[in-house]
Amino acid sequence: MRYIGIDTPEAKQANKRLVEGKKVKLEKRLKSLLLSIIYPSTCISLPSFCDAAILTAVVNYETVIGLEVHAQLLTRSKMFCSCNADYANAPPNTHVCPICLGMPGVLPTINQKAIEYTVMTALALNCTIAEHAKFDRKNYTYPDLMKGYQISQYDAPMGQHGWLILDTNGAKKRIDITRVHLEEDVAKLTHRTTPEGESHSLVDVNRAGVPLMEIVGEPDITSPEEARQYLIKLRAILQYLGVSTGNMEEGSFRCDANVSIRPAGSTDYLPKVEVKNMNSFKAVYRALEYEVERQKQEMAKGGRLVQETRGWVEDKGITVSQRSKEYAHDYRYFPEPDLPPLVFDKSWVEKMRSGLPELPEVRRERFVSQYGLSLYDANLLTDSKAMADYFEDCIKSITVSSNGADLHKKTKAISNWLLGDFSRMLNATNTGIEETKVKPRDLVEMLDLMDKGRLSGPTAKKFFEETLFTGIGLSVSDMIAKKGLSQISDSSEIEEVVAQVIASNSQAVSDFKAGKEQALTFLVGQIMKGTKGRANPKLAREILLHKLGGN
Ligand SMILES: [Zn+2]
């Protein structure tokens, strides 16, 4: 029945009723849709495209992320055999024995150091250490498993109920740690395709049996940025403890992420997706950002999210479905019969606790109180143990005569240089501070020469870049003298260059005289160029202004 175009009071009244009826129906539909999102198990029908579009417009989703981190432990031998665990530069399948090759009839032996490292980590993460723990067999069929099962821990892990504190924009946020447990790493598979198009996989067993600690976090993370910060904090703790290199690119520190979305304010979850294959902090951030958006889009299209495992494809910047997510019962866990249960004596645990080194959180607070650094700078410096160590070695190199305001100024200069130019150079070459050849005392001497006006900023940067991986050898001042890099602060020498620059840039000179300030910057640039960056820029500018004013 249509009333459009019929201009009678009855028709108008009927039309109004129709519109209102449609509105009520739509509201009802919307309400049921919201309920179906909040309580997916009660969802009877899939939202239509039109409904989903309305829904996406009105539903604000929040992100829920839980991270599972695997870290290889820095023990000398593997987890259950005496093979060398340092296989990074070894030819494939050379660090192997009947135990890590999974031969029948062999018996594993527990690596005590790996147990200690796991307990240290659990304590540093504020976990409760179990009085009794045990190893279990996790069964699954994949060619990277030599035995057909992995020795892991299931219902009796070593550490539980811990937490880690994040500092996000000055506010502290606690991320709970579910558990810390120990297992063995698996073999490495390399998938190849020949030019003829034939696919095959290569197995390297060197990695199989390397102690692998797993740290499972609660789904308390609400953004990709928080996830990135969590990983940085966690890596720093492992590095400070000396239990892992924390190197993500080399695969000794790996992260899987469980990602889901849910209507803001809801306490239930939509199906979660496990994202794998991210091998850098940047990759984790990008993959999470992509996955959250994908899930929102999926809901907007009226689709349904499924619990699955997806792999991050770095060069395409997407995640792709790999398999439906396994549940614990898929693994048929049962206690490892070849290993004794673990019993943790309270006094032993306390001994481990008192033996923990200074951790990043404490060191950061100390940097603020002892050196007067801002919380922001202290945070950046202590996020990497190597960087924090380098900073403190620099402080030790400051001459004893420095004190009070002078000491504070020098400390600040060192921090600025490390977090600024030094970090930029390291990032550009993708290297760690421990790989540089410039010693802390060289950096302090260089900053001292800059402070005294004997070395210009640009020259210092250039000099530093050149010697970063070769080392200085001589003292910085001797090297600078040898290379003829010292800053020119002699007026007569600069005056000569200024005269040449004025003579050969008449257009810029007239521009300046006509009031164009930019021309002055250009002329100072020419003087710096003429002295290969060695002129004292302040003095050069003064002399130039004087000469231009005098003409
Ligand atoms: Zn072995």
Coordinates of C-alpha atoms and ligand atoms in Angstrom, one line a residue:
M1 CA 0.0 0.0 0.0
R2 CA 1.5 3.3 -1.0
Y3 CA 0.3 6.8 -0.1
I4 CA 3.0 8.9 -1.7
G5 CA 1.6 11.6 -3.8
I6 CA -1.9 11.4 -2.4
D7 CA -2.5 14.7 -0.6
T8 CA -5.4 13.8 1.7
P9 CA -5.3 14.1 5.6
E10 CA -6.1 10.3 5.8
A11 CA -3.2 9.5 3.5
K12 CA -0.8 11.7 5.4
Q13 CA -1.9 10.1 8.7
A14 CA -1.4 6.6 7.3
N15 CA 2.0 7.5 5.8
K16 CA 3.1 8.8 9.2
R17 CA 2.1 5.5 10.8
L18 CA 4.0 3.5 8.2
V19 CA 7.2 5.5 8.7
E20 CA 7.0 5.1 12.5
G21 CA 6.3 1.4 12.2
K22 CA 9.5 1.0 10.0
K23 CA 11.5 3.0 12.7
V24 CA 10.3 0.7 15.5
K25 CA 11.2 -2.4 13.4
L26 CA 14.6 -1.1 12.6
E27 CA 15.3 -0.3 16.3
K28 CA 14.2 -3.8 17.2
R29 CA 16.5 -5.3 14.6
L30 CA 19.4 -3.1 15.7
K31 CA 18.9 -4.2 19.3
S32 CA 18.9 -7.9 18.4
L33 CA 22.0 -7.4 16.3
L34 CA 23.9 -5.7 19.2
L35 CA 22.9 -8.6 21.5
S36 CA 24.1 -11.1 18.9
I37 CA 27.5 -9.3 18.8
I38 CA 27.8 -9.1 22.5
Y39 CA 26.6 -12.6 23.0
P40 CA 27.6 -14.4 19.8
S41 CA 26.4 -17.8 21.0
T42 CA 22.8 -16.6 20.9
C43 CA 23.2 -15.2 17.4
I44 CA 20.4 -16.8 15.3
S45 CA 20.8 -15.2 11.9
L46 CA 23.8 -13.5 10.3
P47 CA 23.5 -9.8 10.0
S48 CA 22.6 -8.7 6.4
F49 CA 25.0 -6.3 4.6
C50 CA 22.6 -3.4 5.3
D51 CA 22.2 -4.3 9.0
A52 CA 26.0 -4.7 9.4
A53 CA 26.5 -1.3 7.8
I54 CA 24.1 0.3 10.3
L55 CA 25.8 -1.7 13.1
T56 CA 29.3 -0.6 12.2
A57 CA 28.1 3.0 12.2
V58 CA 26.8 2.7 15.7
V59 CA 29.1 0.2 17.4
N60 CA 32.5 1.3 18.7
Y61 CA 34.9 -1.6 18.8
E62 CA 37.7 -1.9 21.2
T63 CA 40.9 -4.0 20.6
V64 CA 41.9 -6.9 22.8
I65 CA 45.4 -8.3 22.4
G66 CA 47.2 -11.0 24.3
L67 CA 50.9 -11.8 23.5
E68 CA 52.7 -15.0 23.7
V69 CA 56.5 -14.6 23.6
H70 CA 59.0 -17.3 23.1
A71 CA 62.6 -16.6 24.1
Q72 CA 65.6 -18.9 23.5
L73 CA 67.7 -19.1 26.6
L74 CA 71.4 -18.4 26.6
T75 CA 72.5 -21.7 28.0
R76 CA 75.7 -23.4 26.7
S77 CA 74.0 -26.7 26.0
K78 CA 70.5 -27.7 24.8
M79 CA 67.5 -28.3 27.1
F80 CA 67.7 -32.1 27.3
C81 CA 71.1 -33.1 25.8
S82 CA 74.7 -31.9 25.9
C83 CA 74.7 -30.5 22.3
N84 CA 76.0 -27.0 21.9
A85 CA 73.1 -24.6 21.9
D86 CA 74.9 -21.9 20.0
Y87 CA 74.1 -22.9 16.5
A88 CA 73.8 -19.5 14.8
N89 CA 76.8 -19.8 12.5
A90 CA 77.0 -23.6 12.4
P91 CA 76.5 -25.6 9.2
P92 CA 73.0 -27.3 9.2
N93 CA 72.6 -30.5 11.3
T94 CA 76.0 -30.4 13.0
H95 CA 74.8 -29.7 16.6
V96 CA 72.8 -32.9 16.9
C97 CA 72.8 -36.2 18.9
P98 CA 70.5 -39.2 19.3
I99 CA 68.5 -37.3 22.0
C100 CA 67.7 -34.1 20.0
L101 CA 67.3 -36.2 16.8
G102 CA 64.5 -38.1 18.6
M103 CA 66.0 -41.6 18.3
P104 CA 64.0 -44.3 20.0
G105 CA 65.2 -45.5 23.4
V106 CA 67.2 -42.3 24.5
L107 CA 66.5 -40.5 27.7
P108 CA 66.5 -36.7 28.2
T109 CA 68.3 -34.9 31.1
I110 CA 67.1 -31.5 32.4
N111 CA 69.4 -28.5 31.9
Q112 CA 69.6 -26.9 35.3
K113 CA 70.7 -23.5 34.0
A114 CA 67.6 -23.3 31.9
I115 CA 65.4 -23.9 35.0
E116 CA 67.3 -21.2 36.9
Y117 CA 66.9 -18.7 34.0
T118 CA 63.2 -19.4 33.8
V119 CA 62.7 -18.9 37.5
M120 CA 64.8 -15.7 37.4
T121 CA 62.5 -14.4 34.6
A122 CA 59.3 -15.4 36.4
L123 CA 60.6 -13.6 39.6
A124 CA 61.5 -10.5 37.6
L125 CA 57.9 -10.6 36.2
N126 CA 56.5 -10.7 39.7
C127 CA 55.2 -14.3 39.3
T128 CA 54.6 -16.8 42.0
I129 CA 56.9 -19.7 41.7
A130 CA 55.2 -23.1 41.9
E131 CA 56.3 -25.5 44.6
H132 CA 55.8 -28.3 42.2
A133 CA 56.1 -28.2 38.4
K134 CA 56.4 -30.8 35.7
F135 CA 57.1 -31.3 32.0
D136 CA 54.4 -32.6 29.7
R137 CA 54.3 -34.0 26.2
K138 CA 52.6 -31.9 23.6
N139 CA 51.7 -34.1 20.7
Y140 CA 51.3 -32.8 17.1
T141 CA 52.4 -33.9 13.7
Y142 CA 54.6 -31.5 11.9
P143 CA 58.0 -32.3 10.3
D144 CA 59.8 -29.8 12.6
L145 CA 59.2 -32.1 15.5
M146 CA 61.8 -34.9 15.7
K147 CA 60.0 -37.0 18.3
G148 CA 56.4 -36.4 17.1
Y149 CA 55.9 -34.5 20.4
Q150 CA 57.4 -31.5 22.1
I151 CA 58.5 -31.5 25.7
S152 CA 56.7 -28.5 27.2
Q153 CA 54.7 -27.6 30.3
Y154 CA 50.9 -27.7 30.5
D155 CA 49.0 -27.5 33.8
A156 CA 52.0 -27.1 36.2
P157 CA 54.1 -24.3 34.8
M158 CA 57.0 -22.8 36.8
G159 CA 55.7 -19.3 37.3
Q160 CA 52.2 -17.8 37.3
H161 CA 50.2 -14.7 38.1
G162 CA 52.8 -12.0 37.4
W163 CA 52.7 -8.6 35.9
L164 CA 54.7 -6.0 34.0
I165 CA 54.2 -2.2 34.2
L166 CA 54.0 -0.1 31.0
D167 CA 54.5 3.7 31.0
T168 CA 52.1 5.0 28.4
N169 CA 52.2 8.8 28.0
G170 CA 53.2 9.2 31.6
A171 CA 50.4 6.9 32.9
K172 CA 51.3 3.5 34.3
K173 CA 49.4 0.5 33.0
R174 CA 49.7 -3.0 34.4
I175 CA 49.7 -6.0 32.0
D176 CA 49.2 -9.3 33.8
I177 CA 51.4 -12.3 33.0
T178 CA 49.5 -15.5 33.0
R179 CA 52.4 -17.9 33.1
V180 CA 56.1 -18.5 32.4
H181 CA 57.1 -21.9 31.4
L182 CA 59.9 -23.9 29.7
E183 CA 59.9 -26.1 26.6
E184 CA 62.3 -27.1 23.8
D185 CA 62.6 -25.4 20.5
V186 CA 61.8 -27.3 17.3
A187 CA 63.9 -27.8 14.1
K188 CA 64.0 -25.2 11.4
L189 CA 62.3 -25.8 8.1
T190 CA 63.2 -24.0 4.9
H191 CA 60.7 -24.2 2.1
R192 CA 62.1 -23.9 -1.4
T193 CA 61.0 -24.1 -5.0
T194 CA 63.4 -25.1 -7.7
P195 CA 63.5 -23.1 -11.0
E196 CA 61.6 -26.0 -12.5
G197 CA 58.8 -25.3 -10.1
E198 CA 59.3 -28.3 -7.8
S199 CA 58.8 -27.6 -4.1
H200 CA 60.7 -29.2 -1.3
S201 CA 61.5 -28.5 2.4
L202 CA 64.9 -28.6 4.1
V203 CA 65.2 -29.6 7.8
D204 CA 67.9 -28.2 10.1
V205 CA 67.9 -29.9 13.5
N206 CA 70.5 -27.6 15.1
R207 CA 67.7 -25.6 16.7
A208 CA 65.7 -28.6 18.0
G209 CA 66.1 -28.9 21.7
V210 CA 67.4 -25.4 22.4
P211 CA 65.8 -24.2 25.7
L212 CA 62.8 -22.1 24.9
M213 CA 61.0 -20.1 27.5
E214 CA 57.4 -19.0 26.9
I215 CA 55.9 -16.0 28.5
V216 CA 52.1 -15.8 28.1
G217 CA 50.4 -12.4 28.8
E218 CA 46.8 -11.8 29.7
P219 CA 44.7 -10.0 27.0
D220 CA 45.2 -6.6 28.7
I221 CA 46.7 -4.9 25.7
T222 CA 44.4 -2.5 23.9
S223 CA 46.4 -1.2 21.0
P224 CA 49.3 -2.1 18.6
E225 CA 51.4 0.6 20.3
E226 CA 50.9 -0.9 23.7
A227 CA 51.9 -4.3 22.3
R228 CA 55.1 -2.7 21.0
Q229 CA 55.9 -1.2 24.4
Y230 CA 55.2 -4.4 26.2
L231 CA 57.7 -6.2 24.0
I232 CA 60.3 -3.6 24.5
K233 CA 59.9 -3.8 28.3
L234 CA 59.9 -7.6 28.3
R235 CA 63.0 -7.8 26.0
A236 CA 64.8 -5.3 28.3
I237 CA 64.0 -7.5 31.4
L238 CA 65.4 -10.6 29.6
Q239 CA 68.5 -8.7 28.5
Y240 CA 69.1 -7.3 32.0
L241 CA 68.8 -10.8 33.5
G242 CA 71.3 -12.0 30.9
V243 CA 69.0 -15.0 30.0
S244 CA 68.3 -14.2 26.3
T245 CA 69.7 -12.0 23.6
G246 CA 66.1 -10.8 22.9
N247 CA 67.0 -10.6 19.2
M248 CA 63.8 -10.7 17.2
E249 CA 65.4 -10.5 13.7
E250 CA 67.5 -13.6 14.5
G251 CA 64.5 -15.5 15.9
S252 CA 65.7 -15.8 19.5
F253 CA 62.8 -13.6 20.7
R254 CA 59.5 -14.4 18.9
C255 CA 56.0 -13.2 19.4
D256 CA 52.6 -14.6 18.5
A257 CA 49.6 -12.3 19.1
N258 CA 46.0 -13.2 19.9
V259 CA 43.8 -10.5 18.5
S260 CA 40.1 -9.8 18.8
I261 CA 37.7 -7.0 18.8
R262 CA 34.5 -6.4 20.8
P263 CA 31.9 -3.7 21.3
A264 CA 33.4 -1.1 23.6
G265 CA 32.3 -1.7 27.2
S266 CA 31.5 -5.4 26.6
T267 CA 33.2 -8.1 28.7
D268 CA 32.7 -10.9 26.2
Y269 CA 35.0 -11.7 23.3
L270 CA 34.5 -12.2 19.6
P271 CA 36.5 -15.1 18.2
K272 CA 40.2 -14.5 18.5
V273 CA 42.7 -14.8 15.8
E274 CA 46.3 -15.8 16.4
V275 CA 48.8 -13.9 14.3
K276 CA 52.2 -15.5 13.7
N277 CA 55.4 -14.9 11.6
M278 CA 56.3 -11.4 12.8
N279 CA 60.1 -11.0 13.0
S280 CA 60.6 -7.4 14.2
F281 CA 58.9 -5.0 16.5
K282 CA 57.8 -3.0 13.5
A283 CA 56.3 -6.1 12.0
V284 CA 54.3 -6.8 15.2
Y285 CA 53.0 -3.3 15.1
R286 CA 52.0 -3.4 11.5
A287 CA 50.5 -6.9 11.7
L288 CA 48.3 -5.9 14.7
E289 CA 47.2 -2.7 13.0
Y290 CA 46.2 -4.6 9.9
E291 CA 44.5 -7.4 11.7
V292 CA 42.3 -5.2 13.9
E293 CA 41.2 -3.2 10.9
R294 CA 40.5 -6.5 8.9
Q295 CA 38.3 -7.8 11.7
K296 CA 36.3 -4.5 11.8
Q297 CA 35.9 -4.6 8.0
E298 CA 34.8 -8.2 8.2
M299 CA 32.0 -7.3 10.7
A300 CA 31.1 -4.3 8.5
K301 CA 30.6 -6.6 5.5
G302 CA 28.3 -8.8 7.5
G303 CA 30.7 -11.6 7.8
R304 CA 31.5 -13.7 10.8
L305 CA 34.9 -14.0 12.5
V306 CA 36.3 -17.4 13.1
Q307 CA 38.9 -18.6 15.5
E308 CA 41.9 -19.3 13.3
T309 CA 45.7 -18.9 13.0
R310 CA 46.8 -16.3 10.4
G311 CA 50.3 -15.6 9.2
W312 CA 51.8 -12.1 8.6
V313 CA 53.1 -11.6 5.1
E314 CA 55.7 -8.9 5.5
D315 CA 56.2 -7.8 1.9
K316 CA 52.4 -7.6 1.2
G317 CA 51.6 -6.1 4.6
I318 CA 48.6 -8.5 5.1
T319 CA 47.7 -11.5 7.3
V320 CA 46.5 -14.7 5.6
S321 CA 44.6 -17.6 7.0
Q322 CA 46.8 -20.6 7.7
R323 CA 44.6 -23.0 9.7
S324 CA 41.8 -23.2 12.1
K325 CA 43.1 -22.5 15.6
E326 CA 43.9 -25.6 17.7
Y327 CA 42.5 -26.1 21.2
A328 CA 44.5 -27.6 24.1
H329 CA 42.7 -31.0 23.6
D330 CA 44.1 -31.2 20.1
Y331 CA 47.6 -31.7 21.6
R332 CA 46.7 -34.7 23.8
Y333 CA 49.0 -33.4 26.6
F334 CA 50.2 -35.9 29.2
P335 CA 53.0 -35.9 31.8
E336 CA 56.4 -36.6 30.4
P337 CA 57.3 -40.0 31.8
D338 CA 61.0 -39.8 31.2
L339 CA 61.6 -36.7 33.4
P340 CA 61.1 -36.3 37.2
P341 CA 58.8 -33.6 38.5
L342 CA 60.4 -30.3 39.6
V343 CA 60.3 -29.3 43.2
F344 CA 61.1 -25.8 44.2
D345 CA 62.4 -25.3 47.6
K346 CA 61.4 -21.9 49.1
S347 CA 64.9 -21.0 50.3
W348 CA 66.3 -21.8 46.9
V349 CA 63.7 -19.5 45.3
E350 CA 64.5 -16.7 47.8
K351 CA 68.2 -17.2 47.0
M352 CA 67.4 -16.7 43.3
R353 CA 65.3 -13.6 44.1
S354 CA 68.0 -12.0 46.1
G355 CA 70.5 -12.7 43.3
L356 CA 68.5 -10.8 40.6
P357 CA 70.5 -8.0 39.0
E358 CA 69.2 -4.4 38.8
L359 CA 66.2 -4.4 36.5
P360 CA 65.2 -1.7 33.9
E361 CA 62.5 -0.2 36.1
V362 CA 64.9 0.4 39.0
R363 CA 67.7 1.6 36.8
R364 CA 65.4 4.1 35.1
E365 CA 64.4 5.6 38.5
R366 CA 68.1 5.7 39.5
F367 CA 69.0 7.5 36.2
V368 CA 66.4 10.2 37.1
S369 CA 67.5 10.6 40.7
Q370 CA 71.3 10.1 40.2
Y371 CA 71.9 12.0 36.9
G372 CA 68.9 14.4 36.9
L373 CA 67.6 13.0 33.6
S374 CA 64.0 13.4 32.5
L375 CA 61.8 10.3 32.9
Y376 CA 61.4 10.2 29.2
D377 CA 65.2 10.2 28.4
A378 CA 65.8 7.7 31.3
N379 CA 63.2 5.4 29.9
L380 CA 64.7 5.4 26.4
L381 CA 68.2 4.9 27.7
T382 CA 67.3 2.0 30.0
D383 CA 65.1 0.2 27.4
S384 CA 68.3 -1.3 26.1
K385 CA 70.8 -2.7 28.7
A386 CA 73.7 -2.1 26.2
M387 CA 72.7 1.6 25.8
A388 CA 72.3 2.1 29.5
D389 CA 75.7 0.5 30.1
Y390 CA 77.3 2.7 27.4
F391 CA 75.8 5.8 29.0
E392 CA 77.2 4.9 32.5
D393 CA 80.6 4.1 31.0
C394 CA 80.6 7.6 29.4
I395 CA 79.7 9.2 32.8
K396 CA 82.7 7.3 34.4
S397 CA 84.9 8.9 31.7
I398 CA 84.0 12.5 32.6
T399 CA 87.0 14.2 34.2
V400 CA 87.0 14.1 38.0
S401 CA 87.3 17.9 38.1
S402 CA 83.7 18.2 36.7
N403 CA 81.1 18.7 39.3
G404 CA 77.8 20.4 40.0
A405 CA 76.3 22.3 37.1
D406 CA 79.2 21.3 34.8
L407 CA 78.6 17.6 35.5
H408 CA 74.9 18.0 34.9
K409 CA 75.5 19.8 31.6
K410 CA 77.9 17.1 30.4
T411 CA 75.5 14.3 31.5
K412 CA 72.7 15.9 29.5
A413 CA 75.0 16.3 26.5
I414 CA 75.9 12.6 26.6
S415 CA 72.3 11.6 26.9
N416 CA 71.3 13.9 24.0
W417 CA 74.0 12.6 21.8
L418 CA 73.2 8.9 22.5
L419 CA 69.5 9.3 22.0
G420 CA 69.9 11.6 19.0
D421 CA 72.7 11.3 16.4
F422 CA 74.2 8.1 17.8
S423 CA 70.8 6.2 17.8
R424 CA 70.0 7.6 14.3
M425 CA 73.4 6.3 13.0
L426 CA 72.8 2.9 14.6
N427 CA 69.3 2.6 13.2
A428 CA 70.4 3.6 9.8
T429 CA 72.9 0.8 9.7
N430 CA 70.7 -1.6 11.7
T431 CA 73.4 -2.3 14.2
G432 CA 73.5 -2.5 18.0
I433 CA 75.5 -0.2 20.2
E434 CA 77.7 -3.2 21.3
E435 CA 78.9 -3.5 17.7
T436 CA 80.4 0.0 17.6
K437 CA 84.1 0.7 17.9
V438 CA 83.9 4.2 19.3
K439 CA 84.6 3.9 23.0
P440 CA 82.6 5.8 25.7
R441 CA 85.7 7.8 26.6
D442 CA 86.1 8.9 22.9
L443 CA 82.6 10.2 22.8
V444 CA 83.1 12.2 26.0
E445 CA 86.3 13.7 24.7
M446 CA 84.6 14.6 21.4
L447 CA 81.8 16.4 23.3
D448 CA 84.4 18.2 25.4
L449 CA 86.1 19.5 22.2
M450 CA 82.7 20.6 20.9
D451 CA 82.0 22.4 24.2
K452 CA 85.4 24.2 24.0
G453 CA 84.7 25.3 20.4
R454 CA 87.5 23.2 18.9
L455 CA 85.1 21.0 16.9
S456 CA 82.0 22.0 15.1
G457 CA 78.7 20.0 15.4
P458 CA 78.6 18.9 11.7
T459 CA 82.3 17.9 11.7
A460 CA 81.7 15.9 14.9
K461 CA 78.8 14.0 13.3
K462 CA 80.9 13.3 10.2
F463 CA 83.9 12.2 12.2
F464 CA 81.7 10.0 14.4
E465 CA 80.0 8.4 11.4
E466 CA 83.4 7.6 9.8
T467 CA 84.9 6.0 12.9
L468 CA 81.7 4.3 14.2
F469 CA 82.8 0.8 13.0
T470 CA 86.5 1.3 12.6
G471 CA 87.4 2.9 15.9
I472 CA 89.6 5.9 16.6
G473 CA 92.8 4.4 17.8
L474 CA 94.5 7.7 18.7
S475 CA 92.9 10.1 21.1
V476 CA 90.1 12.1 19.6
S477 CA 92.1 15.4 19.7
D478 CA 95.1 13.8 18.0
M479 CA 92.9 12.2 15.4
I480 CA 91.1 15.5 14.7
A481 CA 94.4 17.3 14.4
K482 CA 95.8 14.6 12.1
K483 CA 92.7 14.8 9.8
G484 CA 92.7 18.6 9.9
L485 CA 89.2 18.7 11.2
S486 CA 89.6 21.2 14.1
Q487 CA 87.1 24.1 14.0
I488 CA 88.4 27.3 12.7
S489 CA 88.0 30.0 15.3
D490 CA 90.7 32.2 14.0
S491 CA 89.1 35.4 12.7
S492 CA 91.7 36.2 10.0
E493 CA 91.4 32.8 8.4
I494 CA 87.6 33.1 8.3
E495 CA 87.8 36.7 7.0
E496 CA 89.6 35.5 4.0
V497 CA 86.9 33.0 3.1
V498 CA 84.2 35.6 3.8
A499 CA 85.8 38.0 1.4
Q500 CA 85.9 35.3 -1.3
V501 CA 82.2 34.4 -0.7
I502 CA 81.1 38.1 -0.9
A503 CA 83.1 38.6 -4.1
S504 CA 81.7 35.6 -5.9
N505 CA 78.0 35.9 -4.8
S506 CA 77.1 39.4 -5.7
Q507 CA 73.4 38.5 -6.3
A508 CA 73.0 37.1 -2.8
V509 CA 74.8 40.1 -1.4
S510 CA 72.4 42.5 -3.1
D511 CA 69.4 40.4 -2.1
F512 CA 70.5 40.6 1.5
K513 CA 70.9 44.4 1.2
A514 CA 67.4 44.5 -0.3
G515 CA 66.1 42.9 3.0
K516 CA 66.1 39.2 2.1
E517 CA 67.1 37.5 5.3
Q518 CA 67.4 34.1 3.5
A519 CA 70.3 35.4 1.5
L520 CA 72.3 35.6 4.8
T521 CA 71.7 31.9 5.5
F522 CA 72.9 31.1 2.0
L523 CA 76.1 33.1 2.4
V524 CA 76.9 31.5 5.8
G525 CA 76.3 28.1 4.1
Q526 CA 78.8 29.1 1.4
I527 CA 81.4 30.0 4.1
M528 CA 80.9 26.6 5.8
K529 CA 81.2 24.9 2.4
G530 CA 84.4 26.9 1.7
T531 CA 85.9 25.7 5.0
K532 CA 84.6 22.1 4.6
G533 CA 82.3 22.7 7.6
R534 CA 85.2 23.7 9.9
A535 CA 84.4 27.4 10.4
N536 CA 82.9 28.3 13.7
P537 CA 79.5 29.2 12.3
K538 CA 78.7 31.9 15.0
L539 CA 82.0 33.7 14.2
A540 CA 81.5 33.3 10.5
R541 CA 78.1 34.9 10.7
E542 CA 79.4 37.8 12.9
I543 CA 82.3 38.5 10.4
L544 CA 79.9 38.3 7.4
L545 CA 77.4 40.7 9.0
H546 CA 80.2 43.1 9.9
K547 CA 81.6 43.0 6.3
L548 CA 78.2 43.4 4.7
G549 CA 77.3 46.3 7.0
G550 CA 80.6 48.0 6.3
N551 CA 80.2 48.0 2.5
Ligands
ZN1 ZN 71.5 -33.1 21.1

